[in-house]
Amino acid sequence: MNEPLHFSSKLRDYPVDVRDDGWAAELAAQKGVVAVVDENVWRLHRDGVLAGIDDPILLPIDEEHKTFATVAWLCDRLLERRFQRAGTVLSIGGGITQDVSGYAASTLYRGVRWLFAPTTLLAQADSCVGGKTSLNFGAYKNILGTMYPPHGIVIDPRFLATLSRDDFFSGLGEVVKLHVLGGPEHARHLENVMGSLTSRKGGAVADSVDASLRIKKPYIEEDEFDRGRRNMLNFGHCFGHALEAATDFAVSHGQGVVLGMLLAGVVAGRRGLLGDALQKELEERLFLPVLVSRPQLDESRRERVIEAMRHDKKRSGEGLALVMCCDGFEMRQVNDLTEAEALAALDGLWRR
Ligand SMILES: NC(=O)c1ccc[n+]([C@@H]2O[C@H](COP(=O)([O-])OP(=O)(O)OC[C@H]3O[C@@H](n4cnc5c(N)ncnc54)[C@H](O)[C@@H]3O)[C@@H](O)[C@H]2O)c1
Ligand SMILES: [Zn+2]
């Protein structure tokens, strides 16, 4: 048995409990608890994992709804139910549910008790910890937000059985990213269980969720407010976010991260920072097994990728920002990536 998972934060400390029992009914019965549930998750799990929750607030789930307007609508629904300052919001869903209901919980009455049960692989293995909530605003993704960790997190592996193939592989992108950041031991362990993971064997998936959270822990605890080490979690995201935006979100977040890690490898290779052997190992044993599709990327889309990278909110300095995995699994962030280098990496990967 692994040690229980517990995170510390300047705002509050919080536990992550892995449970596959009657937690939902138990929490919903507590005084002042209002459940806010992803409408799809409710449809799939109301008679199973979520039995015992009555009349939750159902959240519409898509990026267009990750806005102030939905937060206002949710606050209205909560107040209609006479939700009080001493109440608890129990959120159940993926990253969108986390962002919308977490933002509401962090601002209503200047912050109320908030419990979160993540239901996607991405949210279980990655986004549920770290304490960020984000909303889209106008054309900008995730530009409004608060730092507000949940008071408690419950991970129930039973949710993952109903996840679509695309959402499952999107989550695997973040799992792979975290295992590379974890260093050679974690990365090679993941290589060895990759077959079980991509065929969704429960034990392998649950272990990888647990390991991902443990790897992420020091990054967010030592640098809660993104001043240094936490930036490394952006591995795969520099190109990844840009690919999501340039394809109008046809590329999912996690698949963008996989492509982003492949592209960072091409740049690191060309800069002489990543030798052929490790580059090939990462590509063949970690990145390509979790890549489900490669989007069409004609010239105008490549231009849009570069344009999006110019607007990266993590960018500082003249060049573009890029986090790379270098020899010895050493992670490095550079701020001097040129547009020509970025285009050459896109050409290199898409010509293969
Ligand atoms: N706040 C953070 O730290 C943070 C970090 C990473 C990502 N995010 C945000 O998270 C969002 C992506 O999150 P996500 O990938 O979890 O997706 P999501 O919340 O958009 O859910 C993806 C789809 O899966 C469905 N779904 C959820 N759980 C399911 C289940 N158990 N079975 C079947 N279907 C299920 C949803 O209804 C939705 O259709 C993005 O908006 C991203 O910006 C936030
Ligand atoms: Zn991510």
mmCIF file of C-alpha atoms and ligand atoms in Angstrom:
data_model
loop_
_atom_site.group_PDB
_atom_site.id
_atom_site.type_symbol
_atom_site.label_atom_id
_atom_site.label_comp_id
_atom_site.label_asym_id
_atom_site.label_seq_id
_atom_site.Cartn_x
_atom_site.Cartn_y
_atom_site.Cartn_z
ATOM 1 C CA MET A 1 0.000 0.000 0.000
ATOM 2 C CA ASN A 2 1.266 3.449 -0.886
ATOM 3 C CA GLU A 3 1.396 6.248 1.669
ATOM 4 C CA PRO A 4 -1.821 8.308 1.642
ATOM 5 C CA LEU A 5 -1.572 11.322 -0.651
ATOM 6 C CA HIS A 6 -1.625 14.689 1.011
ATOM 7 C CA PHE A 7 -0.816 18.066 -0.540
ATOM 8 C CA SER A 8 0.289 21.198 1.221
ATOM 9 C CA SER A 9 -0.369 24.661 -0.023
ATOM 10 C CA LYS A 10 -0.046 28.215 1.329
ATOM 11 C CA LEU A 11 -3.840 28.422 1.150
ATOM 12 C CA ARG A 12 -4.676 25.097 2.797
ATOM 13 C CA ASP A 13 -3.537 21.499 2.981
ATOM 14 C CA TYR A 14 -5.723 18.886 1.346
ATOM 15 C CA PRO A 15 -5.958 15.113 1.068
ATOM 16 C CA VAL A 16 -6.488 13.025 -2.064
ATOM 17 C CA ASP A 17 -8.482 9.896 -1.202
ATOM 18 C CA VAL A 18 -8.829 6.995 -3.608
ATOM 19 C CA ARG A 19 -12.219 5.369 -2.988
ATOM 20 C CA ASP A 20 -14.542 3.003 -4.808
ATOM 21 C CA ASP A 21 -17.219 2.713 -2.122
ATOM 22 C CA GLY A 22 -20.294 4.754 -1.199
ATOM 23 C CA TRP A 23 -18.459 8.080 -0.842
ATOM 24 C CA ALA A 24 -20.928 10.019 -3.018
ATOM 25 C CA ALA A 25 -23.986 9.183 -0.895
ATOM 26 C CA GLU A 26 -21.955 9.775 2.270
ATOM 27 C CA LEU A 27 -20.760 13.243 1.234
ATOM 28 C CA ALA A 28 -24.098 14.303 -0.240
ATOM 29 C CA ALA A 29 -25.808 13.507 3.081
ATOM 30 C CA GLN A 30 -23.620 15.950 4.997
ATOM 31 C CA LYS A 31 -25.217 19.209 6.082
ATOM 32 C CA GLY A 32 -25.077 22.073 3.582
ATOM 33 C CA VAL A 33 -23.612 20.049 0.696
ATOM 34 C CA VAL A 34 -24.786 20.852 -2.835
ATOM 35 C CA ALA A 35 -23.600 18.593 -5.651
ATOM 36 C CA VAL A 36 -22.594 20.118 -9.006
ATOM 37 C CA VAL A 37 -22.214 17.408 -11.623
ATOM 38 C CA ASP A 38 -21.080 17.235 -15.279
ATOM 39 C CA GLU A 39 -24.320 16.497 -17.165
ATOM 40 C CA ASN A 40 -22.744 13.575 -19.069
ATOM 41 C CA VAL A 41 -21.287 12.023 -15.937
ATOM 42 C CA TRP A 42 -24.708 12.270 -14.273
ATOM 43 C CA ARG A 43 -26.371 10.434 -17.173
ATOM 44 C CA LEU A 44 -23.774 7.642 -17.053
ATOM 45 C CA HIS A 45 -23.321 7.208 -13.295
ATOM 46 C CA ARG A 46 -26.530 8.379 -11.560
ATOM 47 C CA ASP A 47 -27.622 4.846 -10.728
ATOM 48 C CA GLY A 48 -24.133 3.583 -9.977
ATOM 49 C CA VAL A 49 -21.292 5.563 -8.419
ATOM 50 C CA LEU A 50 -23.546 8.579 -7.846
ATOM 51 C CA ALA A 51 -26.528 6.760 -6.337
ATOM 52 C CA GLY A 52 -27.520 8.661 -3.210
ATOM 53 C CA ILE A 53 -27.081 12.095 -4.773
ATOM 54 C CA ASP A 54 -30.499 13.690 -5.313
ATOM 55 C CA ASP A 55 -31.231 16.551 -7.635
ATOM 56 C CA PRO A 56 -27.727 17.882 -8.318
ATOM 57 C CA ILE A 57 -27.038 21.034 -10.322
ATOM 58 C CA LEU A 58 -26.091 19.743 -13.791
ATOM 59 C CA LEU A 59 -23.324 21.600 -15.613
ATOM 60 C CA PRO A 60 -23.220 21.956 -19.405
ATOM 61 C CA ILE A 61 -19.786 20.808 -20.572
ATOM 62 C CA ASP A 62 -17.942 22.438 -23.436
ATOM 63 C CA GLU A 63 -15.197 25.027 -23.783
ATOM 64 C CA GLU A 64 -17.721 27.681 -24.893
ATOM 65 C CA HIS A 65 -19.373 27.331 -21.495
ATOM 66 C CA LYS A 66 -16.176 27.778 -19.479
ATOM 67 C CA THR A 67 -17.019 31.418 -18.888
ATOM 68 C CA PHE A 68 -18.135 34.043 -16.395
ATOM 69 C CA ALA A 69 -21.671 33.608 -17.669
ATOM 70 C CA THR A 70 -21.754 29.956 -16.573
ATOM 71 C CA VAL A 71 -20.221 30.877 -13.197
ATOM 72 C CA ALA A 72 -22.962 33.505 -12.737
ATOM 73 C CA TRP A 73 -25.616 30.963 -13.747
ATOM 74 C CA LEU A 74 -24.162 28.453 -11.252
ATOM 75 C CA CYS A 75 -24.097 31.018 -8.419
ATOM 76 C CA ASP A 76 -27.753 31.762 -9.204
ATOM 77 C CA ARG A 77 -28.643 28.075 -8.958
ATOM 78 C CA LEU A 78 -26.720 27.745 -5.656
ATOM 79 C CA LEU A 79 -28.375 30.804 -4.117
ATOM 80 C CA GLU A 80 -31.789 29.618 -5.279
ATOM 81 C CA ARG A 81 -31.153 26.567 -3.119
ATOM 82 C CA ARG A 82 -30.300 28.857 -0.205
ATOM 83 C CA PHE A 83 -26.657 27.868 -0.319
ATOM 84 C CA GLN A 84 -24.978 29.503 2.672
ATOM 85 C CA ARG A 85 -21.489 30.624 3.556
ATOM 86 C CA ALA A 86 -20.983 27.526 5.671
ATOM 87 C CA GLY A 87 -22.094 25.275 2.796
ATOM 88 C CA THR A 88 -20.002 22.920 0.685
ATOM 89 C CA VAL A 89 -19.840 22.621 -3.086
ATOM 90 C CA LEU A 90 -19.253 19.003 -4.142
ATOM 91 C CA SER A 91 -18.072 19.053 -7.768
ATOM 92 C CA ILE A 92 -18.050 15.892 -9.871
ATOM 93 C CA GLY A 93 -16.670 15.973 -13.413
ATOM 94 C CA GLY A 94 -13.580 16.649 -15.513
ATOM 95 C CA GLY A 95 -11.388 19.719 -15.959
ATOM 96 C CA ILE A 96 -14.230 21.934 -17.187
ATOM 97 C CA THR A 97 -16.342 21.131 -14.118
ATOM 98 C CA GLN A 98 -13.273 21.765 -11.951
ATOM 99 C CA ASP A 99 -12.656 25.157 -13.551
ATOM 100 C CA VAL A 100 -16.241 26.455 -13.544
ATOM 101 C CA SER A 101 -17.342 25.178 -10.147
ATOM 102 C CA GLY A 102 -13.944 25.835 -8.545
ATOM 103 C CA TYR A 103 -14.065 29.432 -9.743
ATOM 104 C CA ALA A 104 -17.585 29.795 -8.312
ATOM 105 C CA ALA A 105 -16.568 28.151 -5.002
ATOM 106 C CA SER A 106 -13.532 30.421 -4.733
ATOM 107 C CA THR A 107 -15.511 33.647 -5.156
ATOM 108 C CA LEU A 108 -18.993 33.026 -3.763
ATOM 109 C CA TYR A 109 -18.985 34.493 -0.214
ATOM 110 C CA ARG A 110 -15.243 35.037 -0.922
ATOM 111 C CA GLY A 111 -14.646 31.311 -0.869
ATOM 112 C CA VAL A 112 -16.613 28.328 0.439
ATOM 113 C CA ARG A 113 -15.723 24.738 1.265
ATOM 114 C CA TRP A 114 -15.135 22.819 -1.959
ATOM 115 C CA LEU A 115 -14.776 19.085 -2.577
ATOM 116 C CA PHE A 116 -13.848 17.734 -5.996
ATOM 117 C CA ALA A 117 -14.236 14.241 -7.469
ATOM 118 C CA PRO A 118 -12.438 14.229 -10.847
ATOM 119 C CA THR A 119 -13.981 11.896 -13.431
ATOM 120 C CA THR A 120 -11.599 12.111 -16.425
ATOM 121 C CA LEU A 121 -8.103 10.652 -16.583
ATOM 122 C CA LEU A 122 -6.720 14.148 -17.178
ATOM 123 C CA ALA A 123 -8.419 15.540 -14.084
ATOM 124 C CA GLN A 124 -7.560 12.529 -11.880
ATOM 125 C CA ALA A 125 -3.890 12.285 -12.873
ATOM 126 C CA ASP A 126 -3.079 15.941 -13.284
ATOM 127 C CA SER A 127 -5.431 18.907 -13.015
ATOM 128 C CA CYS A 128 -7.161 18.077 -9.694
ATOM 129 C CA VAL A 129 -4.036 19.073 -7.774
ATOM 130 C CA GLY A 130 -2.245 22.385 -8.090
ATOM 131 C CA GLY A 131 -5.066 24.661 -7.005
ATOM 132 C CA LYS A 132 -5.739 26.526 -10.252
ATOM 133 C CA THR A 133 -9.148 27.429 -11.628
ATOM 134 C CA SER A 134 -9.405 29.032 -15.071
ATOM 135 C CA LEU A 135 -12.054 30.517 -17.338
ATOM 136 C CA ASN A 136 -11.982 31.456 -21.010
ATOM 137 C CA PHE A 137 -12.601 35.128 -21.744
ATOM 138 C CA GLY A 138 -13.372 36.423 -25.226
ATOM 139 C CA ALA A 139 -10.851 34.851 -27.573
ATOM 140 C CA TYR A 140 -8.501 34.009 -24.723
ATOM 141 C CA LYS A 141 -8.363 30.574 -23.155
ATOM 142 C CA ASN A 142 -7.783 30.180 -19.412
ATOM 143 C CA ILE A 143 -6.946 33.854 -18.973
ATOM 144 C CA LEU A 144 -9.110 34.498 -15.880
ATOM 145 C CA GLY A 145 -8.589 32.449 -12.797
ATOM 146 C CA THR A 146 -8.050 31.990 -9.104
ATOM 147 C CA MET A 147 -5.711 29.950 -6.939
ATOM 148 C CA TYR A 148 -8.033 27.846 -4.798
ATOM 149 C CA PRO A 149 -7.283 24.220 -4.004
ATOM 150 C CA PRO A 150 -10.240 22.006 -3.111
ATOM 151 C CA HIS A 151 -10.621 21.153 0.587
ATOM 152 C CA GLY A 152 -10.569 17.501 -0.380
ATOM 153 C CA ILE A 153 -10.314 15.331 -3.513
ATOM 154 C CA VAL A 154 -11.883 11.898 -4.048
ATOM 155 C CA ILE A 155 -10.575 9.776 -6.905
ATOM 156 C CA ASP A 156 -12.909 6.955 -7.907
ATOM 157 C CA PRO A 157 -11.376 4.722 -10.577
ATOM 158 C CA ARG A 158 -14.835 3.442 -11.614
ATOM 159 C CA PHE A 159 -15.514 6.688 -13.493
ATOM 160 C CA LEU A 160 -12.795 5.967 -16.048
ATOM 161 C CA ALA A 161 -14.634 2.944 -17.483
ATOM 162 C CA THR A 162 -17.069 5.206 -19.361
ATOM 163 C CA LEU A 163 -14.517 7.649 -20.759
ATOM 164 C CA SER A 164 -14.363 7.914 -24.569
ATOM 165 C CA ARG A 165 -11.207 6.761 -26.342
ATOM 166 C CA ASP A 166 -10.308 10.368 -27.212
ATOM 167 C CA ASP A 167 -10.714 11.598 -23.636
ATOM 168 C CA PHE A 168 -8.787 8.605 -22.301
ATOM 169 C CA PHE A 169 -5.837 9.186 -24.647
ATOM 170 C CA SER A 170 -5.938 12.914 -23.949
ATOM 171 C CA GLY A 171 -5.399 12.060 -20.267
ATOM 172 C CA LEU A 172 -2.590 9.659 -21.154
ATOM 173 C CA GLY A 173 -0.720 12.590 -22.726
ATOM 174 C CA GLU A 174 -0.465 14.255 -19.301
ATOM 175 C CA VAL A 175 0.411 10.938 -17.629
ATOM 176 C CA VAL A 176 3.339 10.500 -20.033
ATOM 177 C CA LYS A 177 4.434 14.106 -19.516
ATOM 178 C CA LEU A 178 4.531 13.713 -15.747
ATOM 179 C CA HIS A 179 6.466 10.442 -15.964
ATOM 180 C CA VAL A 180 9.138 12.083 -18.158
ATOM 181 C CA LEU A 181 9.394 14.877 -15.585
ATOM 182 C CA GLY A 182 9.708 12.202 -12.931
ATOM 183 C CA GLY A 183 13.035 11.107 -14.476
ATOM 184 C CA PRO A 184 14.456 7.875 -15.899
ATOM 185 C CA GLU A 185 13.028 5.528 -13.268
ATOM 186 C CA HIS A 186 9.433 6.682 -13.684
ATOM 187 C CA ALA A 187 9.708 7.066 -17.455
ATOM 188 C CA ARG A 188 11.106 3.579 -17.950
ATOM 189 C CA HIS A 189 8.556 2.047 -15.648
ATOM 190 C CA LEU A 190 5.838 3.619 -17.807
ATOM 191 C CA GLU A 191 7.511 2.287 -20.971
ATOM 192 C CA ASN A 192 7.282 -1.207 -19.499
ATOM 193 C CA VAL A 193 3.572 -0.965 -18.686
ATOM 194 C CA MET A 194 2.580 0.979 -21.818
ATOM 195 C CA GLY A 195 0.701 -1.979 -23.332
ATOM 196 C CA SER A 196 -1.469 -2.404 -20.221
ATOM 197 C CA LEU A 197 -2.056 1.314 -20.068
ATOM 198 C CA THR A 198 -3.158 1.793 -23.674
ATOM 199 C CA SER A 199 -5.428 -1.238 -23.371
ATOM 200 C CA ARG A 200 -6.938 0.410 -20.272
ATOM 201 C CA LYS A 201 -6.128 -2.307 -17.729
ATOM 202 C CA GLY A 202 -7.550 -0.982 -14.451
ATOM 203 C CA GLY A 203 -4.577 -1.750 -12.213
ATOM 204 C CA ALA A 204 -2.042 -0.150 -14.554
ATOM 205 C CA VAL A 205 -4.212 2.937 -15.033
ATOM 206 C CA ALA A 206 -4.804 3.387 -11.287
ATOM 207 C CA ASP A 207 -1.071 3.005 -10.573
ATOM 208 C CA SER A 208 -0.200 5.586 -13.215
ATOM 209 C CA VAL A 209 -2.694 8.063 -11.740
ATOM 210 C CA ASP A 210 -1.164 7.611 -8.289
ATOM 211 C CA ALA A 211 2.395 7.963 -9.628
ATOM 212 C CA SER A 212 1.490 11.041 -11.702
ATOM 213 C CA LEU A 213 0.117 12.855 -8.647
ATOM 214 C CA ARG A 214 3.183 11.939 -6.569
ATOM 215 C CA ILE A 215 5.507 13.200 -9.316
ATOM 216 C CA LYS A 216 3.570 16.471 -9.627
ATOM 217 C CA LYS A 217 3.544 17.063 -5.856
ATOM 218 C CA PRO A 218 7.006 18.625 -5.348
ATOM 219 C CA TYR A 219 6.606 20.844 -8.423
ATOM 220 C CA ILE A 220 3.459 22.492 -7.095
ATOM 221 C CA GLU A 221 4.364 22.466 -3.417
ATOM 222 C CA GLU A 222 7.772 24.073 -3.864
ATOM 223 C CA ASP A 223 6.620 26.620 -6.430
ATOM 224 C CA GLU A 224 2.932 27.177 -5.895
ATOM 225 C CA PHE A 225 2.833 30.467 -7.782
ATOM 226 C CA ASP A 226 4.748 29.534 -10.969
ATOM 227 C CA ARG A 227 8.041 31.284 -10.375
ATOM 228 C CA GLY A 228 10.489 28.597 -11.418
ATOM 229 C CA ARG A 229 10.286 24.858 -11.142
ATOM 230 C CA ARG A 230 6.546 24.714 -11.781
ATOM 231 C CA ASN A 231 7.163 26.053 -15.308
ATOM 232 C CA MET A 232 8.612 22.642 -16.174
ATOM 233 C CA LEU A 233 5.067 21.256 -15.959
ATOM 234 C CA ASN A 234 4.603 23.193 -19.169
ATOM 235 C CA PHE A 235 6.582 20.507 -21.021
ATOM 236 C CA GLY A 236 4.627 19.728 -24.194
ATOM 237 C CA HIS A 237 2.310 22.703 -23.636
ATOM 238 C CA CYS A 238 4.255 25.406 -25.522
ATOM 239 C CA PHE A 239 3.580 23.835 -28.915
ATOM 240 C CA GLY A 240 0.590 21.943 -27.483
ATOM 241 C CA HIS A 241 -1.591 24.933 -26.609
ATOM 242 C CA ALA A 242 -0.715 26.498 -29.957
ATOM 243 C CA LEU A 243 -1.762 23.340 -31.820
ATOM 244 C CA GLU A 244 -5.071 23.246 -29.927
ATOM 245 C CA ALA A 245 -5.775 26.865 -30.871
ATOM 246 C CA ALA A 246 -4.574 26.547 -34.498
ATOM 247 C CA THR A 247 -6.886 23.579 -35.117
ATOM 248 C CA ASP A 248 -9.876 25.244 -33.415
ATOM 249 C CA PHE A 249 -9.599 22.634 -30.666
ATOM 250 C CA ALA A 250 -9.886 19.627 -32.994
ATOM 251 C CA VAL A 251 -6.684 18.559 -31.220
ATOM 252 C CA SER A 252 -7.548 17.725 -27.602
ATOM 253 C CA HIS A 253 -5.484 19.194 -24.779
ATOM 254 C CA GLY A 254 -3.611 15.993 -23.969
ATOM 255 C CA GLN A 255 -2.992 15.099 -27.623
ATOM 256 C CA GLY A 256 -1.616 18.618 -28.124
ATOM 257 C CA VAL A 257 0.749 17.892 -25.238
ATOM 258 C CA VAL A 258 1.937 14.661 -26.911
ATOM 259 C CA LEU A 259 2.618 16.481 -30.187
ATOM 260 C CA GLY A 260 4.266 19.260 -28.181
ATOM 261 C CA MET A 261 6.618 16.791 -26.486
ATOM 262 C CA LEU A 262 7.527 15.289 -29.886
ATOM 263 C CA LEU A 263 8.242 18.769 -31.273
ATOM 264 C CA ALA A 264 10.287 19.786 -28.214
ATOM 265 C CA GLY A 265 12.337 16.620 -28.828
ATOM 266 C CA VAL A 266 13.010 17.667 -32.422
ATOM 267 C CA VAL A 267 14.209 21.112 -31.297
ATOM 268 C CA ALA A 268 16.335 19.680 -28.469
ATOM 269 C CA GLY A 269 17.868 17.197 -30.924
ATOM 270 C CA ARG A 270 18.741 19.939 -33.409
ATOM 271 C CA ARG A 271 20.269 22.039 -30.650
ATOM 272 C CA GLY A 272 22.494 19.126 -29.656
ATOM 273 C CA LEU A 273 20.851 18.858 -26.231
ATOM 274 C CA LEU A 274 19.190 15.485 -26.761
ATOM 275 C CA GLY A 275 21.084 12.572 -28.295
ATOM 276 C CA ASP A 276 19.548 10.234 -30.876
ATOM 277 C CA ALA A 277 19.246 7.282 -28.498
ATOM 278 C CA LEU A 278 17.096 9.012 -25.859
ATOM 279 C CA GLN A 279 15.110 10.947 -28.470
ATOM 280 C CA LYS A 280 14.232 7.704 -30.241
ATOM 281 C CA GLU A 281 13.406 5.958 -26.953
ATOM 282 C CA LEU A 282 11.042 8.744 -25.843
ATOM 283 C CA GLU A 283 9.345 8.885 -29.233
ATOM 284 C CA GLU A 284 8.913 5.185 -29.804
ATOM 285 C CA ARG A 285 8.185 4.008 -26.289
ATOM 286 C CA LEU A 286 6.312 6.920 -24.711
ATOM 287 C CA PHE A 287 5.006 9.536 -27.137
ATOM 288 C CA LEU A 288 3.898 7.632 -30.261
ATOM 289 C CA PRO A 289 2.049 4.853 -28.347
ATOM 290 C CA VAL A 290 -0.309 7.486 -26.871
ATOM 291 C CA LEU A 291 -0.744 9.580 -30.029
ATOM 292 C CA VAL A 292 -4.078 8.719 -31.624
ATOM 293 C CA SER A 293 -4.105 11.079 -34.573
ATOM 294 C CA ARG A 294 -2.028 13.747 -36.221
ATOM 295 C CA PRO A 295 -3.980 16.759 -37.468
ATOM 296 C CA GLN A 296 -3.637 18.167 -41.002
ATOM 297 C CA LEU A 297 -1.237 21.066 -40.793
ATOM 298 C CA ASP A 298 -1.052 23.056 -44.016
ATOM 299 C CA GLU A 299 1.021 26.200 -44.346
ATOM 300 C CA SER A 300 -1.629 28.584 -43.046
ATOM 301 C CA ARG A 301 -2.190 26.417 -39.957
ATOM 302 C CA ARG A 302 1.551 26.275 -39.310
ATOM 303 C CA GLU A 303 1.518 30.076 -39.366
ATOM 304 C CA ARG A 304 -1.348 30.033 -36.862
ATOM 305 C CA VAL A 305 0.691 27.757 -34.568
ATOM 306 C CA ILE A 306 3.550 30.268 -34.571
ATOM 307 C CA GLU A 307 1.129 33.153 -34.045
ATOM 308 C CA ALA A 308 -0.386 31.364 -31.048
ATOM 309 C CA MET A 309 3.094 30.716 -29.608
ATOM 310 C CA ARG A 310 3.801 34.456 -29.820
ATOM 311 C CA HIS A 311 0.849 34.961 -27.463
ATOM 312 C CA ASP A 312 1.871 32.256 -24.954
ATOM 313 C CA LYS A 313 1.121 33.656 -21.499
ATOM 314 C CA LYS A 314 4.225 31.911 -20.106
ATOM 315 C CA ARG A 315 6.459 33.747 -22.575
ATOM 316 C CA SER A 316 9.061 36.203 -21.333
ATOM 317 C CA GLY A 317 11.765 37.797 -23.451
ATOM 318 C CA GLU A 318 12.378 38.119 -27.166
ATOM 319 C CA GLY A 319 12.130 34.568 -28.446
ATOM 320 C CA LEU A 320 9.443 31.926 -28.003
ATOM 321 C CA ALA A 321 9.366 29.857 -24.825
ATOM 322 C CA LEU A 322 9.975 26.115 -24.871
ATOM 323 C CA VAL A 323 10.443 23.466 -22.192
ATOM 324 C CA MET A 324 12.565 20.540 -23.390
ATOM 325 C CA CYS A 325 13.635 17.177 -22.056
ATOM 326 C CA CYS A 326 17.393 16.950 -22.637
ATOM 327 C CA ASP A 327 19.970 14.189 -22.167
ATOM 328 C CA GLY A 328 19.820 12.494 -18.773
ATOM 329 C CA PHE A 329 16.134 13.535 -18.524
ATOM 330 C CA GLU A 330 17.296 17.016 -17.568
ATOM 331 C CA MET A 331 14.414 19.470 -18.067
ATOM 332 C CA ARG A 332 15.253 22.915 -19.429
ATOM 333 C CA GLN A 333 13.254 25.971 -20.340
ATOM 334 C CA VAL A 334 14.596 28.283 -23.033
ATOM 335 C CA ASN A 335 13.171 31.655 -24.018
ATOM 336 C CA ASP A 336 15.100 32.085 -27.228
ATOM 337 C CA LEU A 337 13.344 29.676 -29.571
ATOM 338 C CA THR A 338 13.204 31.361 -32.972
ATOM 339 C CA GLU A 339 10.172 31.231 -35.245
ATOM 340 C CA ALA A 340 12.343 29.626 -37.921
ATOM 341 C CA GLU A 341 13.318 26.863 -35.484
ATOM 342 C CA ALA A 342 9.702 26.290 -34.495
ATOM 343 C CA LEU A 343 8.621 26.095 -38.148
ATOM 344 C CA ALA A 344 11.482 23.740 -38.952
ATOM 345 C CA ALA A 345 10.383 21.447 -36.103
ATOM 346 C CA LEU A 346 6.793 21.422 -37.439
ATOM 347 C CA ASP A 347 8.091 20.661 -40.958
ATOM 348 C CA GLY A 348 10.363 17.959 -39.585
ATOM 349 C CA LEU A 349 7.611 16.176 -37.673
ATOM 350 C CA TRP A 350 4.900 16.491 -40.320
ATOM 351 C CA ARG A 351 7.167 15.324 -43.152
ATOM 352 C CA ARG A 352 7.806 11.961 -41.477
HETATM 353 N N1 LIG B 1 -7.394 24.116 -13.599
HETATM 354 C C1 LIG B 1 -6.369 23.408 -14.020
HETATM 355 O O1 LIG B 1 -5.353 23.275 -13.352
HETATM 356 C C2 LIG B 1 -6.461 22.711 -15.334
HETATM 357 C C3 LIG B 1 -5.386 21.905 -15.743
HETATM 358 C C4 LIG B 1 -5.500 21.231 -16.966
HETATM 359 C C5 LIG B 1 -6.638 21.379 -17.736
HETATM 360 N N2 LIG B 1 -7.634 22.200 -17.300
HETATM 361 C C6 LIG B 1 -8.846 22.388 -18.119
HETATM 362 O O2 LIG B 1 -9.550 21.167 -18.136
HETATM 363 C C7 LIG B 1 -10.321 21.082 -19.334
HETATM 364 C C8 LIG B 1 -10.137 19.715 -19.929
HETATM 365 O O3 LIG B 1 -10.501 18.799 -18.944
HETATM 366 P P1 LIG B 1 -10.880 17.278 -19.245
HETATM 367 O O4 LIG B 1 -9.993 16.741 -20.280
HETATM 368 O O5 LIG B 1 -11.006 16.641 -17.925
HETATM 369 O O6 LIG B 1 -12.238 17.439 -19.989
HETATM 370 P P2 LIG B 1 -13.748 17.889 -19.789
HETATM 371 O O7 LIG B 1 -14.099 18.326 -18.439
HETATM 372 O O8 LIG B 1 -13.971 18.796 -20.942
HETATM 373 O O9 LIG B 1 -14.447 16.500 -20.113
HETATM 374 C C9 LIG B 1 -14.256 15.894 -21.386
HETATM 375 C C10 LIG B 1 -15.509 15.146 -21.810
HETATM 376 O O10 LIG B 1 -15.626 13.961 -21.030
HETATM 377 C C11 LIG B 1 -16.913 13.909 -20.433
HETATM 378 N N3 LIG B 1 -16.731 13.134 -19.214
HETATM 379 C C12 LIG B 1 -16.212 13.509 -18.035
HETATM 380 N N4 LIG B 1 -16.086 12.462 -17.211
HETATM 381 C C13 LIG B 1 -16.545 11.383 -17.875
HETATM 382 C C14 LIG B 1 -16.681 10.020 -17.569
HETATM 383 N N5 LIG B 1 -16.262 9.518 -16.386
HETATM 384 N N6 LIG B 1 -17.217 9.196 -18.497
HETATM 385 C C15 LIG B 1 -17.621 9.671 -19.704
HETATM 386 N N7 LIG B 1 -17.504 10.957 -20.059
HETATM 387 C C16 LIG B 1 -16.974 11.800 -19.157
HETATM 388 C C17 LIG B 1 -17.338 15.335 -20.290
HETATM 389 O O11 LIG B 1 -18.722 15.478 -20.185
HETATM 390 C C18 LIG B 1 -16.788 15.927 -21.598
HETATM 391 O O12 LIG B 1 -17.660 15.648 -22.656
HETATM 392 C C19 LIG B 1 -9.827 22.191 -20.222
HETATM 393 O O13 LIG B 1 -10.780 23.239 -20.217
HETATM 394 C C20 LIG B 1 -8.552 22.659 -19.567
HETATM 395 O O14 LIG B 1 -8.267 24.017 -19.799
HETATM 396 C C21 LIG B 1 -7.571 22.852 -16.123
HETATM 397 ZN ZN ZN B 2 -2.061 20.225 -19.479
#
